[in-house]
Short mmCIF file of C-alpha atoms and ligand atoms in Angstrom, two decimals:
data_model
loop_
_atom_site.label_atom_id
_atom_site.label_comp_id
_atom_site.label_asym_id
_atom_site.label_seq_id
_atom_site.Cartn_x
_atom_site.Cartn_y
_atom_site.Cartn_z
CA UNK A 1 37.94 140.62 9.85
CA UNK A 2 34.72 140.03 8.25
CA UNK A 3 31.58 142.14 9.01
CA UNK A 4 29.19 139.63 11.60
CA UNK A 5 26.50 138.97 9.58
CA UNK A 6 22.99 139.55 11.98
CA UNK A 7 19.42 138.33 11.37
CA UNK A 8 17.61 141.15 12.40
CA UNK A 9 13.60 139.72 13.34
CA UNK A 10 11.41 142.44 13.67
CA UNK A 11 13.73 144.86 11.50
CA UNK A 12 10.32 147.33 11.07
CA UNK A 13 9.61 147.85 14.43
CA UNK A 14 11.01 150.30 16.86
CA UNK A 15 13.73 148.10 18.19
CA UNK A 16 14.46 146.80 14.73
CA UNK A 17 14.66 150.24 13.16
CA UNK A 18 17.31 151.21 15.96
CA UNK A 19 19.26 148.08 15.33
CA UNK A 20 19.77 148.90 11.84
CA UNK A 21 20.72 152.58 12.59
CA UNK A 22 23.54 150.80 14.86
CA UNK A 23 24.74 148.50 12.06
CA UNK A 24 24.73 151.30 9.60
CA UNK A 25 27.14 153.08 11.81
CA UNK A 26 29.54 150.29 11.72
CA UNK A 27 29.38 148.53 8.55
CA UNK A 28 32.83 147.14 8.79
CA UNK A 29 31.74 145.29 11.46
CA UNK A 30 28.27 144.34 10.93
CA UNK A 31 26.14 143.19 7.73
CA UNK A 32 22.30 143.05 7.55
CA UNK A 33 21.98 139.59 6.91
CA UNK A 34 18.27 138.75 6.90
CA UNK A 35 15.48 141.30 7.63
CA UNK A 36 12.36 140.10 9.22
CA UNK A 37 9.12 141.59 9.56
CA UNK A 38 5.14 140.74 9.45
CA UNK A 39 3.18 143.18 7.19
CA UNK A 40 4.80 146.46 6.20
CA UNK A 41 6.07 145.65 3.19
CA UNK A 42 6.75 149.29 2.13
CA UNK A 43 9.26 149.86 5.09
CA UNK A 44 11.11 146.21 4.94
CA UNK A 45 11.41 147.09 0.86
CA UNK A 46 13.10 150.39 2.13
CA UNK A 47 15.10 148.48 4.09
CA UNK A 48 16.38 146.16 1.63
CA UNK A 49 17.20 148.73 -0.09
CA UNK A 50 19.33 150.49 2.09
CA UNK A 51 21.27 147.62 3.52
CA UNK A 52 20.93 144.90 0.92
CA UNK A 53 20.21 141.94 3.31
CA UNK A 54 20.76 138.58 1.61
CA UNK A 55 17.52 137.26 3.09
CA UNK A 56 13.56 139.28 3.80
CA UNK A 57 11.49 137.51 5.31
CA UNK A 58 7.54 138.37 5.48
CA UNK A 59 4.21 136.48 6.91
CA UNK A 60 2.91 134.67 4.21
CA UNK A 61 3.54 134.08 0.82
CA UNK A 62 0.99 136.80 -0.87
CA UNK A 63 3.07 139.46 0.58
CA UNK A 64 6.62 137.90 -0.01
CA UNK A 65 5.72 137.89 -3.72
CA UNK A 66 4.60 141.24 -3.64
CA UNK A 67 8.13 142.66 -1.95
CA UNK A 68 9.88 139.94 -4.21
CA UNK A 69 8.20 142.05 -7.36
CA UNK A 70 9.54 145.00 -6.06
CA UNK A 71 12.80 143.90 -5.18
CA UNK A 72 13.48 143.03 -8.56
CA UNK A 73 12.34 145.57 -10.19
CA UNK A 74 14.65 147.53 -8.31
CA UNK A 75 17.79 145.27 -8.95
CA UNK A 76 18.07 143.60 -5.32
CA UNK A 77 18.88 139.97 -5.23
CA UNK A 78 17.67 139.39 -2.12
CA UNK A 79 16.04 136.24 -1.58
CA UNK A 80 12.24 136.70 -0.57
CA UNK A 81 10.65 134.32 1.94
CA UNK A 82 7.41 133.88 4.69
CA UNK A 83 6.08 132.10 7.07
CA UNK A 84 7.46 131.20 10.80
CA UNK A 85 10.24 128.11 9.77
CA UNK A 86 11.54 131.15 7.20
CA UNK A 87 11.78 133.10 10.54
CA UNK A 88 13.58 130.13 12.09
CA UNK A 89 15.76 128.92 9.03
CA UNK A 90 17.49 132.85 8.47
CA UNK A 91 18.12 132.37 12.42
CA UNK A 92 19.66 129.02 12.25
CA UNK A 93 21.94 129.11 9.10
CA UNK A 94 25.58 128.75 9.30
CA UNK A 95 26.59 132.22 8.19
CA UNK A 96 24.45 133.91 10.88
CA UNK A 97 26.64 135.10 13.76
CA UNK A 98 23.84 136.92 15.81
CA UNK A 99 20.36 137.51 16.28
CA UNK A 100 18.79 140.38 17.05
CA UNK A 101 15.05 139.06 18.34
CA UNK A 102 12.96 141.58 18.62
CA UNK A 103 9.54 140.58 17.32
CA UNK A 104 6.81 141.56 19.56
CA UNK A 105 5.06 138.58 21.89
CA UNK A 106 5.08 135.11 21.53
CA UNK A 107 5.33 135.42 18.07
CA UNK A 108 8.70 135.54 18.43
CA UNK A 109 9.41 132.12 20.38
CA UNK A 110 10.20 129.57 17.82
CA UNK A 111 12.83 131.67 15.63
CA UNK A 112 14.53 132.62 18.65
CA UNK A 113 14.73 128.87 19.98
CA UNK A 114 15.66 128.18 16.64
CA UNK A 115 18.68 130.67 17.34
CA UNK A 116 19.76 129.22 20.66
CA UNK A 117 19.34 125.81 19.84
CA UNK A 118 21.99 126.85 16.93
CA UNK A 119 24.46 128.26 18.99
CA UNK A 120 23.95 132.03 18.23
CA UNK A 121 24.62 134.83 19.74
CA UNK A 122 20.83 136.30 20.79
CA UNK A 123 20.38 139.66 21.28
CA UNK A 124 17.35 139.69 23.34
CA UNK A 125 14.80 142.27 22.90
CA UNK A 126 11.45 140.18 23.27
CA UNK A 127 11.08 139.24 26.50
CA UNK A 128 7.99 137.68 25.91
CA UNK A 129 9.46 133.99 24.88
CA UNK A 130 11.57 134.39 28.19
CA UNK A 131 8.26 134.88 30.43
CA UNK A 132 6.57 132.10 27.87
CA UNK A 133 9.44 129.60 28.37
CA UNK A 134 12.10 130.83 30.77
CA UNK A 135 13.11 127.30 31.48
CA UNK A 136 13.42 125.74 28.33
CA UNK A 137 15.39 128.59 27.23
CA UNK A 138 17.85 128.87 29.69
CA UNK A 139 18.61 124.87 29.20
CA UNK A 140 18.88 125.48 25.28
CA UNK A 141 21.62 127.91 25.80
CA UNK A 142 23.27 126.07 28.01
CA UNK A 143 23.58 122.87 26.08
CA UNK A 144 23.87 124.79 23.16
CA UNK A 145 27.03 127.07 23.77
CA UNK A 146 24.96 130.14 22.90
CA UNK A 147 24.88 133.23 23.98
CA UNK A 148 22.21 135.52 25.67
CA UNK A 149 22.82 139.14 26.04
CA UNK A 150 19.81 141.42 27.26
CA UNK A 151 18.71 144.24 25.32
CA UNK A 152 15.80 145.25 27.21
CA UNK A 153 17.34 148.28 29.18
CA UNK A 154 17.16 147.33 32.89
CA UNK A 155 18.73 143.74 32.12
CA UNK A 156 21.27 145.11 29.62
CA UNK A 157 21.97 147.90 32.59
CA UNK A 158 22.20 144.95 35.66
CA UNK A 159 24.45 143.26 33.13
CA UNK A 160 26.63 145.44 32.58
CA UNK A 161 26.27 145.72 36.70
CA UNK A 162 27.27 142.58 37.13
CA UNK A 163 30.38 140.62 37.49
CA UNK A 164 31.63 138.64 34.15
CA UNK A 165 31.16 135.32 36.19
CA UNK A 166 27.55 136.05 37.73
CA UNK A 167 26.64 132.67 36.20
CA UNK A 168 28.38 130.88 39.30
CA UNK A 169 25.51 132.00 41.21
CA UNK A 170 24.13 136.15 42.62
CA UNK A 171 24.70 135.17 46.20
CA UNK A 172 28.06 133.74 45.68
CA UNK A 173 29.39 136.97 43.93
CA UNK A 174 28.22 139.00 46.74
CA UNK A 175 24.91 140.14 45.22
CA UNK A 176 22.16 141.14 47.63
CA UNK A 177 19.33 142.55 45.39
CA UNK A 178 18.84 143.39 42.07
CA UNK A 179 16.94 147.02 41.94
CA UNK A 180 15.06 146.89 38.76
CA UNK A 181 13.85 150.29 37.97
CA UNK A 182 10.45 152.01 35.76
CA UNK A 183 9.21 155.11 34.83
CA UNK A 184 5.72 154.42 35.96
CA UNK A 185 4.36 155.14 33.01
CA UNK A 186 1.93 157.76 31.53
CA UNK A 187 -0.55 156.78 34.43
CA UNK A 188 1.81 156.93 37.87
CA UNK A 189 -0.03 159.83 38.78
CA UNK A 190 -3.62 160.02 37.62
CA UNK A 191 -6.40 159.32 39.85
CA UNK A 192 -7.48 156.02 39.98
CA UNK A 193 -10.77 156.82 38.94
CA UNK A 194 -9.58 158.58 35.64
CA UNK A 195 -7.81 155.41 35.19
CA UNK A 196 -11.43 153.00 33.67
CA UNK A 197 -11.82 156.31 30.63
CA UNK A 198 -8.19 155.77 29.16
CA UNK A 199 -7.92 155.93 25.38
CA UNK A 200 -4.72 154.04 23.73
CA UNK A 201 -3.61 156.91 22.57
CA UNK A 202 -2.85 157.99 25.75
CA UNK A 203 -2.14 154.89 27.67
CA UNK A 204 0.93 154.92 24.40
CA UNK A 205 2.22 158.19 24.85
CA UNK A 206 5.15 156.78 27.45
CA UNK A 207 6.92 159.91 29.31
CA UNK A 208 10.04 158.69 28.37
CA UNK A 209 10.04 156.60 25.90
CA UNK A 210 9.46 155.86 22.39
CA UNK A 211 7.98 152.54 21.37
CA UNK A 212 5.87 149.58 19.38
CA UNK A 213 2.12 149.84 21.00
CA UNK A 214 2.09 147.02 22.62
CA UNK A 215 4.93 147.51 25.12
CA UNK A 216 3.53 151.35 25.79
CA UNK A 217 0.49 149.63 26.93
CA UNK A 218 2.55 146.99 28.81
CA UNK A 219 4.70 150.19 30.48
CA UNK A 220 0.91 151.75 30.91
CA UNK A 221 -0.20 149.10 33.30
CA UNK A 222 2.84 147.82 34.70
CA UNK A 223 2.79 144.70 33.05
CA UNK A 224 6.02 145.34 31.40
CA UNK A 225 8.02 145.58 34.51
CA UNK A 226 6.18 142.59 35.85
CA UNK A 227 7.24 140.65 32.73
CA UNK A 228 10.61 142.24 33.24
CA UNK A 229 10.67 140.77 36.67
CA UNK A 230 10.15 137.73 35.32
CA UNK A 231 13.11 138.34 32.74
CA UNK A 232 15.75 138.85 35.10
CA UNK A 233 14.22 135.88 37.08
CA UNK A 234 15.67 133.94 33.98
CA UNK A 235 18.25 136.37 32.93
CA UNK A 236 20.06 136.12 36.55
CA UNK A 237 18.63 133.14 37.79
CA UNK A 238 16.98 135.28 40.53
CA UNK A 239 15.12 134.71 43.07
CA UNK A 240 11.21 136.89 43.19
CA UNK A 241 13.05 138.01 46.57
CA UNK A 242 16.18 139.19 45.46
CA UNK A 243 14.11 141.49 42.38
CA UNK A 244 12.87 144.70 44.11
CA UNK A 245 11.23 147.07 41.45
CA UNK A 246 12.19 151.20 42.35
CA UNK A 247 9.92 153.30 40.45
CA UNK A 248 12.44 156.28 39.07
CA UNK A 249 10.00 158.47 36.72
CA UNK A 250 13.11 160.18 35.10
CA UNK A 251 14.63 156.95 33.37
CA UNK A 252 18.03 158.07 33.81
CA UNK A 253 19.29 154.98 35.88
CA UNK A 254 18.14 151.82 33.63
CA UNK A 255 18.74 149.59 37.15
CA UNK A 256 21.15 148.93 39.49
CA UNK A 257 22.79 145.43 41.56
CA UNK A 258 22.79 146.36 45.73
CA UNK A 259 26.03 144.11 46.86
CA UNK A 260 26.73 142.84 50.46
CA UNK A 261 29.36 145.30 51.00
CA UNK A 262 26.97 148.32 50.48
CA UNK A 263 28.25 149.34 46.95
CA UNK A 264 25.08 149.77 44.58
CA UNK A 265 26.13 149.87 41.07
CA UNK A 266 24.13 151.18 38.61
CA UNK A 267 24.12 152.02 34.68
CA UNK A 268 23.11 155.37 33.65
CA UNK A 269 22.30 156.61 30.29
CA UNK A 270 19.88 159.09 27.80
CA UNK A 271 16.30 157.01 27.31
CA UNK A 272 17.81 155.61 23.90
CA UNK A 273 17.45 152.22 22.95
CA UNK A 274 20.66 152.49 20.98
CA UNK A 275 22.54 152.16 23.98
CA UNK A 276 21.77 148.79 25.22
CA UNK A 277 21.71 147.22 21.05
CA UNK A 278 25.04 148.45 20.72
CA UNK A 279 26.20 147.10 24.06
CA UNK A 280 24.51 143.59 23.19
CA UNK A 281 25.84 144.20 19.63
CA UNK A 282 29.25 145.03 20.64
CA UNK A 283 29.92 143.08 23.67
CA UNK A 284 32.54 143.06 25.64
CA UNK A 285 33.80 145.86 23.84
CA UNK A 286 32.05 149.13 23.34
CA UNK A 287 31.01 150.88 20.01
CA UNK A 288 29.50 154.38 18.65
CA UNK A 289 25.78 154.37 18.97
CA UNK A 290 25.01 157.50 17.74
CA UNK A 291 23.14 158.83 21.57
CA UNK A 292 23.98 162.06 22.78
CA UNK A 293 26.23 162.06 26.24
CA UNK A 294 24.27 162.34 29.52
CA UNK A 295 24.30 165.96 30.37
CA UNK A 296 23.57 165.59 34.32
CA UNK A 297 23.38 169.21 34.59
CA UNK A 298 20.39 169.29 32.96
CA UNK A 299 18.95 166.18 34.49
CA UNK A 300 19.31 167.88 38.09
CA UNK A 301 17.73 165.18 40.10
CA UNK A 302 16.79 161.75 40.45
CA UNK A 303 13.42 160.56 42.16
CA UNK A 304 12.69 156.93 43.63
CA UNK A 305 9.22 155.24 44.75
CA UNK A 306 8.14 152.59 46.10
CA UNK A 307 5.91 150.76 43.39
CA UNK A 308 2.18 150.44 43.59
CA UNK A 309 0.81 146.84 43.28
CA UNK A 310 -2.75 147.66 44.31
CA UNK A 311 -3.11 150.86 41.42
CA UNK A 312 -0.90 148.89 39.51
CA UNK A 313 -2.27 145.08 39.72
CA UNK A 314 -0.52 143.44 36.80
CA UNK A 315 2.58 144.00 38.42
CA UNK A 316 1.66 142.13 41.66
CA UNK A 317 0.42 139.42 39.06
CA UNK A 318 4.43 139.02 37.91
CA UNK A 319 5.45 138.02 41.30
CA UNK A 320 2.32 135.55 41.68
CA UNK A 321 2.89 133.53 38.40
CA UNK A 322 6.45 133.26 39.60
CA UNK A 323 5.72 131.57 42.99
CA UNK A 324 2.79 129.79 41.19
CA UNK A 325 5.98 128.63 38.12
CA UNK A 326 5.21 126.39 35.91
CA UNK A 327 3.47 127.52 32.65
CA UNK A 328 1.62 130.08 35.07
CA UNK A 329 4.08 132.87 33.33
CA UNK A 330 2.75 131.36 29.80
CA UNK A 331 -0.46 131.90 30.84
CA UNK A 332 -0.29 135.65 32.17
CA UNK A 333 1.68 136.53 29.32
CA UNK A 334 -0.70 135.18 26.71
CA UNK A 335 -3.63 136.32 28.73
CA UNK A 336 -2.12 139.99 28.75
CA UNK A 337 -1.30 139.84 24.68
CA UNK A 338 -4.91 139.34 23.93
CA UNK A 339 -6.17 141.59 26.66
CA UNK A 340 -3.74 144.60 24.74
CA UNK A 341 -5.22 144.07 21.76
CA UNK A 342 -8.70 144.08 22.44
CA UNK A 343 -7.65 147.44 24.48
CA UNK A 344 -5.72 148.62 21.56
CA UNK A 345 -8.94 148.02 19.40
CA UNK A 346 -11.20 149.44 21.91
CA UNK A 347 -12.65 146.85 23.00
CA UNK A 348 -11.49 146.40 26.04
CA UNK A 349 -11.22 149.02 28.97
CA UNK A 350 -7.82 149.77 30.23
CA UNK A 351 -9.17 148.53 33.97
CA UNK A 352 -9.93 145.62 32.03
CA UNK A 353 -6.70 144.72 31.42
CA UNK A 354 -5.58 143.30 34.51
CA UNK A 355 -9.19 142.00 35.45
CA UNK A 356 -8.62 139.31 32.52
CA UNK A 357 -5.53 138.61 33.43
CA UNK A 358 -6.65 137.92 36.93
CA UNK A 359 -9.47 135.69 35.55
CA UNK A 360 -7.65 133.67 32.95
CA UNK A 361 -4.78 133.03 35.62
CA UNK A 362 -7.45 131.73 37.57
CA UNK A 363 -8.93 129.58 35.69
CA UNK A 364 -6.64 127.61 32.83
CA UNK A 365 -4.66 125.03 35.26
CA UNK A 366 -0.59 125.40 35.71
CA UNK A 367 1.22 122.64 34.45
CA UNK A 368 5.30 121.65 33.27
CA UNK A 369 7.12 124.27 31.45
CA UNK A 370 10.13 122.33 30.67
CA UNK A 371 8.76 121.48 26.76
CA UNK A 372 7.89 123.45 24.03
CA UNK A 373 4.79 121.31 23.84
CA UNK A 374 3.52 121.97 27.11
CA UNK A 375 4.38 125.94 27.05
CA UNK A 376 2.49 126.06 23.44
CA UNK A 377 -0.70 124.34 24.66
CA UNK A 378 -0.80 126.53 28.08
CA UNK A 379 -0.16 129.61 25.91
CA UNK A 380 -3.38 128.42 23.42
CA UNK A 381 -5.64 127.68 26.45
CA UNK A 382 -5.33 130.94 27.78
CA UNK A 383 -5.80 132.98 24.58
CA UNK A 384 -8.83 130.85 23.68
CA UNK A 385 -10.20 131.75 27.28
CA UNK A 386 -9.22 135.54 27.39
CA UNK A 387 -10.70 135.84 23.60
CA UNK A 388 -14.20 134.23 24.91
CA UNK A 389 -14.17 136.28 28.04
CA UNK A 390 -13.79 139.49 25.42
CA UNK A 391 -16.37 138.15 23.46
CA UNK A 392 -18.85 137.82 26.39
CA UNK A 393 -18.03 141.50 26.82
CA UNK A 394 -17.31 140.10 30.61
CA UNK A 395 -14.77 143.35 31.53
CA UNK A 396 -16.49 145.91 29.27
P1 LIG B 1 7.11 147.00 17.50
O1 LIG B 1 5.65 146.74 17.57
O2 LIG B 1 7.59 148.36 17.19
O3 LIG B 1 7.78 146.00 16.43
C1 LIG B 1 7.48 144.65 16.41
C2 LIG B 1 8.16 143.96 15.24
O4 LIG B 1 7.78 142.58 15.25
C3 LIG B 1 7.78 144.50 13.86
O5 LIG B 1 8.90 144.49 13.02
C4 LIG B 1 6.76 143.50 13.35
O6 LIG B 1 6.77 143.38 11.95
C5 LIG B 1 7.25 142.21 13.98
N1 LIG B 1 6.18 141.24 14.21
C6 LIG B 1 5.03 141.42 14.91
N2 LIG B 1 4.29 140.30 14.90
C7 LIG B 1 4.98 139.38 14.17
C8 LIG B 1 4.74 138.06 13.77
N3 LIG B 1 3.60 137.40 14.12
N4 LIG B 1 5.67 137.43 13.03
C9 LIG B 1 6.79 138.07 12.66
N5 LIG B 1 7.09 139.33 13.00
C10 LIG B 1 6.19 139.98 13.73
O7 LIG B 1 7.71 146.49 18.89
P2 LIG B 1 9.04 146.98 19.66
O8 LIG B 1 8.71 148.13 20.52
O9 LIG B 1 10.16 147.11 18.69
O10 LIG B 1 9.28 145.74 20.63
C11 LIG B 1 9.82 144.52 20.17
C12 LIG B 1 10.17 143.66 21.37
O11 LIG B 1 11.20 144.30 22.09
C13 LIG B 1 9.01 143.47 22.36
O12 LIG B 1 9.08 142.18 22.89
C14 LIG B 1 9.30 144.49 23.44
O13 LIG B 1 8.81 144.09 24.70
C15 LIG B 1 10.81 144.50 23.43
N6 LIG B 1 11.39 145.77 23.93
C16 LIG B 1 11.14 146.92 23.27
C17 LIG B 1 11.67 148.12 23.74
C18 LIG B 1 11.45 149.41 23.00
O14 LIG B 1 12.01 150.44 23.40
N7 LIG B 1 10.67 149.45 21.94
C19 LIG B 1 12.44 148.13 24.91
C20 LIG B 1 12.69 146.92 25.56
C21 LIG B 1 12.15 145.74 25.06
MG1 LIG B 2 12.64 147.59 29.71
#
């Protein structure tokens, strides 16, 4: 058989650079087809290099003709393209068996409806575009044939939790709760008062983990497993109810399904994002991903909490937007990217994080999510209203 050929988006980021290490592990049975990333041109040229994609594809054209340049002065005859219908044509073509989309934020919402509208197979790493548009999403797939298979740990772990035919419905294969489980980030600990002083440096250095900024900050406040509860909302088709978040600071057990009977069944694993890629990647069988085995020895013992939704705000915010529904979800999460950027840039206060996600909920009204149209303008209301609110300095 034929290598699969895979569209990676977002091949220079941290789960785009573990993707490729997967596929270079098994290169007779996948092929870099297209690369995707935004600015780093010196790593996607690297890239190209190594794996010889038939496609790159960068933001705008300035850069794609420097890369182009360089590709052939090095001999690659990769074809050199930018801009976001680039992003959605490499994820659309014919050839393209799967797509890994792992592009940070909302950024990453038309390519990957590009994908499922094709038919693909979608590796999902960005969960943004399922808080953003969990609706439309879901009724893509299903009219389209394609295929959705979690990346993000806990959803790839209650997958592989789950029975093959969960689609018929959680209750009806004897699911009682789905126990979705975090570290607690850097901050589970620290006084809350320490909490208004955090730098980003710290608020990214995740116990556990390593990843892009913008999800360390997300795992910093919370607002990561809040978006993740919104993920498996979609994911599952969950109930809020039936989603009860266990804090587990260790990050041994990615999560766990609680059945009628009593049985919990969970997936356990090293903190390595190569696990989950290669499941996605691989599924149903299973595949080399280069992680060392769980030594339990060493791990000794495993610690669960209840979650804090006072000291941690953004997560109580998840379950909020999901009884509010609608394009409430769009809202939060494009509230929250612009509030981790100003953070990220300092000028924002880590307290101030879920403050203007609080306000911007508040104020920019709920409608439809069920088109693209509606989810885009709700998502452009709110970032125009949390940029104005950083501008007035109104949570410095
Ligand atoms: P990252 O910041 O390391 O990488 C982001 C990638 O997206 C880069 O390749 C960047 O070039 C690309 N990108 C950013 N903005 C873009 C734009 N406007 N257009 C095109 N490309 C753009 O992020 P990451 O940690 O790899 O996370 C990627 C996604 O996966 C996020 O949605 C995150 O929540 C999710 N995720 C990550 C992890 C992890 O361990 N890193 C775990 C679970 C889920
Ligand atoms: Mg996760």
């Amino acid at each position: 058989m034929s290598p699969q050929n895979i569209t990676v988006l977002g091949s220079t980021g941290s789960i785009g650079v573990s993707t490729l290490d997967v596929i270079r592990r098994h290169p007779e049975r996948y092929r870099a087809f297209a690369l995707c990333a935004h600015s780093q041109v010196d790593k996607l040229f690297e890239q190209c290099q190594v794996f010889r994609p038939v496609y790159a594809v960068v933001r705008d054209a300035a850069l794609a003709d420097v890369l182009r340049g360089r590709c052939q002065q090095a001999g690659l005859t990769v074809e050199v393209l930018s801009g976001v219908e680039s992003l959605e044509y490499v994820s659309r073509l014919p050839e393209v068996d799967a797509v890994m989309a792992a592009i940070v934020g909302a950024a990453g919402l038309r390519p990957t409806l590009a994908a499922a509208r094709a038919g693909k197979r979608i590796l999902l790493a960005n969960k943004e575009v399922l808080v953003m548009a969990g609706e439309l999403f879901m009724q893509t797939v299903r009219v389209s044939g394609a295929v959705m298979l979690p990346v993000d740990s806990e959803h790839n772990a209650i997958f592989q939790a789950l029975p093959p035919d969960f689609h018929r419905g959680l209750s009806a294969c004897g699911v009682r709760r789905i126990l979705l489980t975090a570290s607690g980030g850097p901050f589970r600990n620290t006084p809350l008062s320490a909490l208004h002083d955090v730098t980003p440096e710290a608020a990214c250095a995740h116990p556990n983990w390593v990843m892009g900024r913008k999800i360390s900050v997300d795992s910093a406040t919370m607002m990561n497993k809040g978006l993740e509860v919104i993920e498996a909302r979609w994911l599952f088709d969950a109930a809020p109810a039936q989603i009860q978040v266990v804090v587990h600071p260790q990050s041994v057990i990615h999560s766990a399904v609680d059945y009628a009977d009593g049985s919990v069944l969970a997936q356990l694993g090293n903190p390595d994002m190569r696990t989950p890629i290669a499941y996605a990647m691989s599924w149903p069988e299973r595949i080399d991903a280069g992680v060392e085995p769980l030594d339990l020895f060493k791990i000794g013992r495993l610690d669960f909490y209840e979650p804090d939704f006072e000291r941690f705000r953004c997560l109580q915010l998840a379950y909020d937007v999901l009884h509010a529904g609608g394009t409430a979800p769009a809202i939060l999460n494009a509230a929250n990217e612009v509030a981790v950027a100003a953070f990220l840039e300092g000028a924002l206060p880590f307290l101030g994080i879920p403050r203007l996600n609080e306000a911007v909920l508040q104020a920019v009204p709920v409608g439809g999510a069920d088109s693209l149209e509606g989810v885009c303008a709700a998502d452009a209301a709110a970032r125009a209203l949390a940029t104005s609110m950083i501008e007035e300095r109104r949570f410095a």
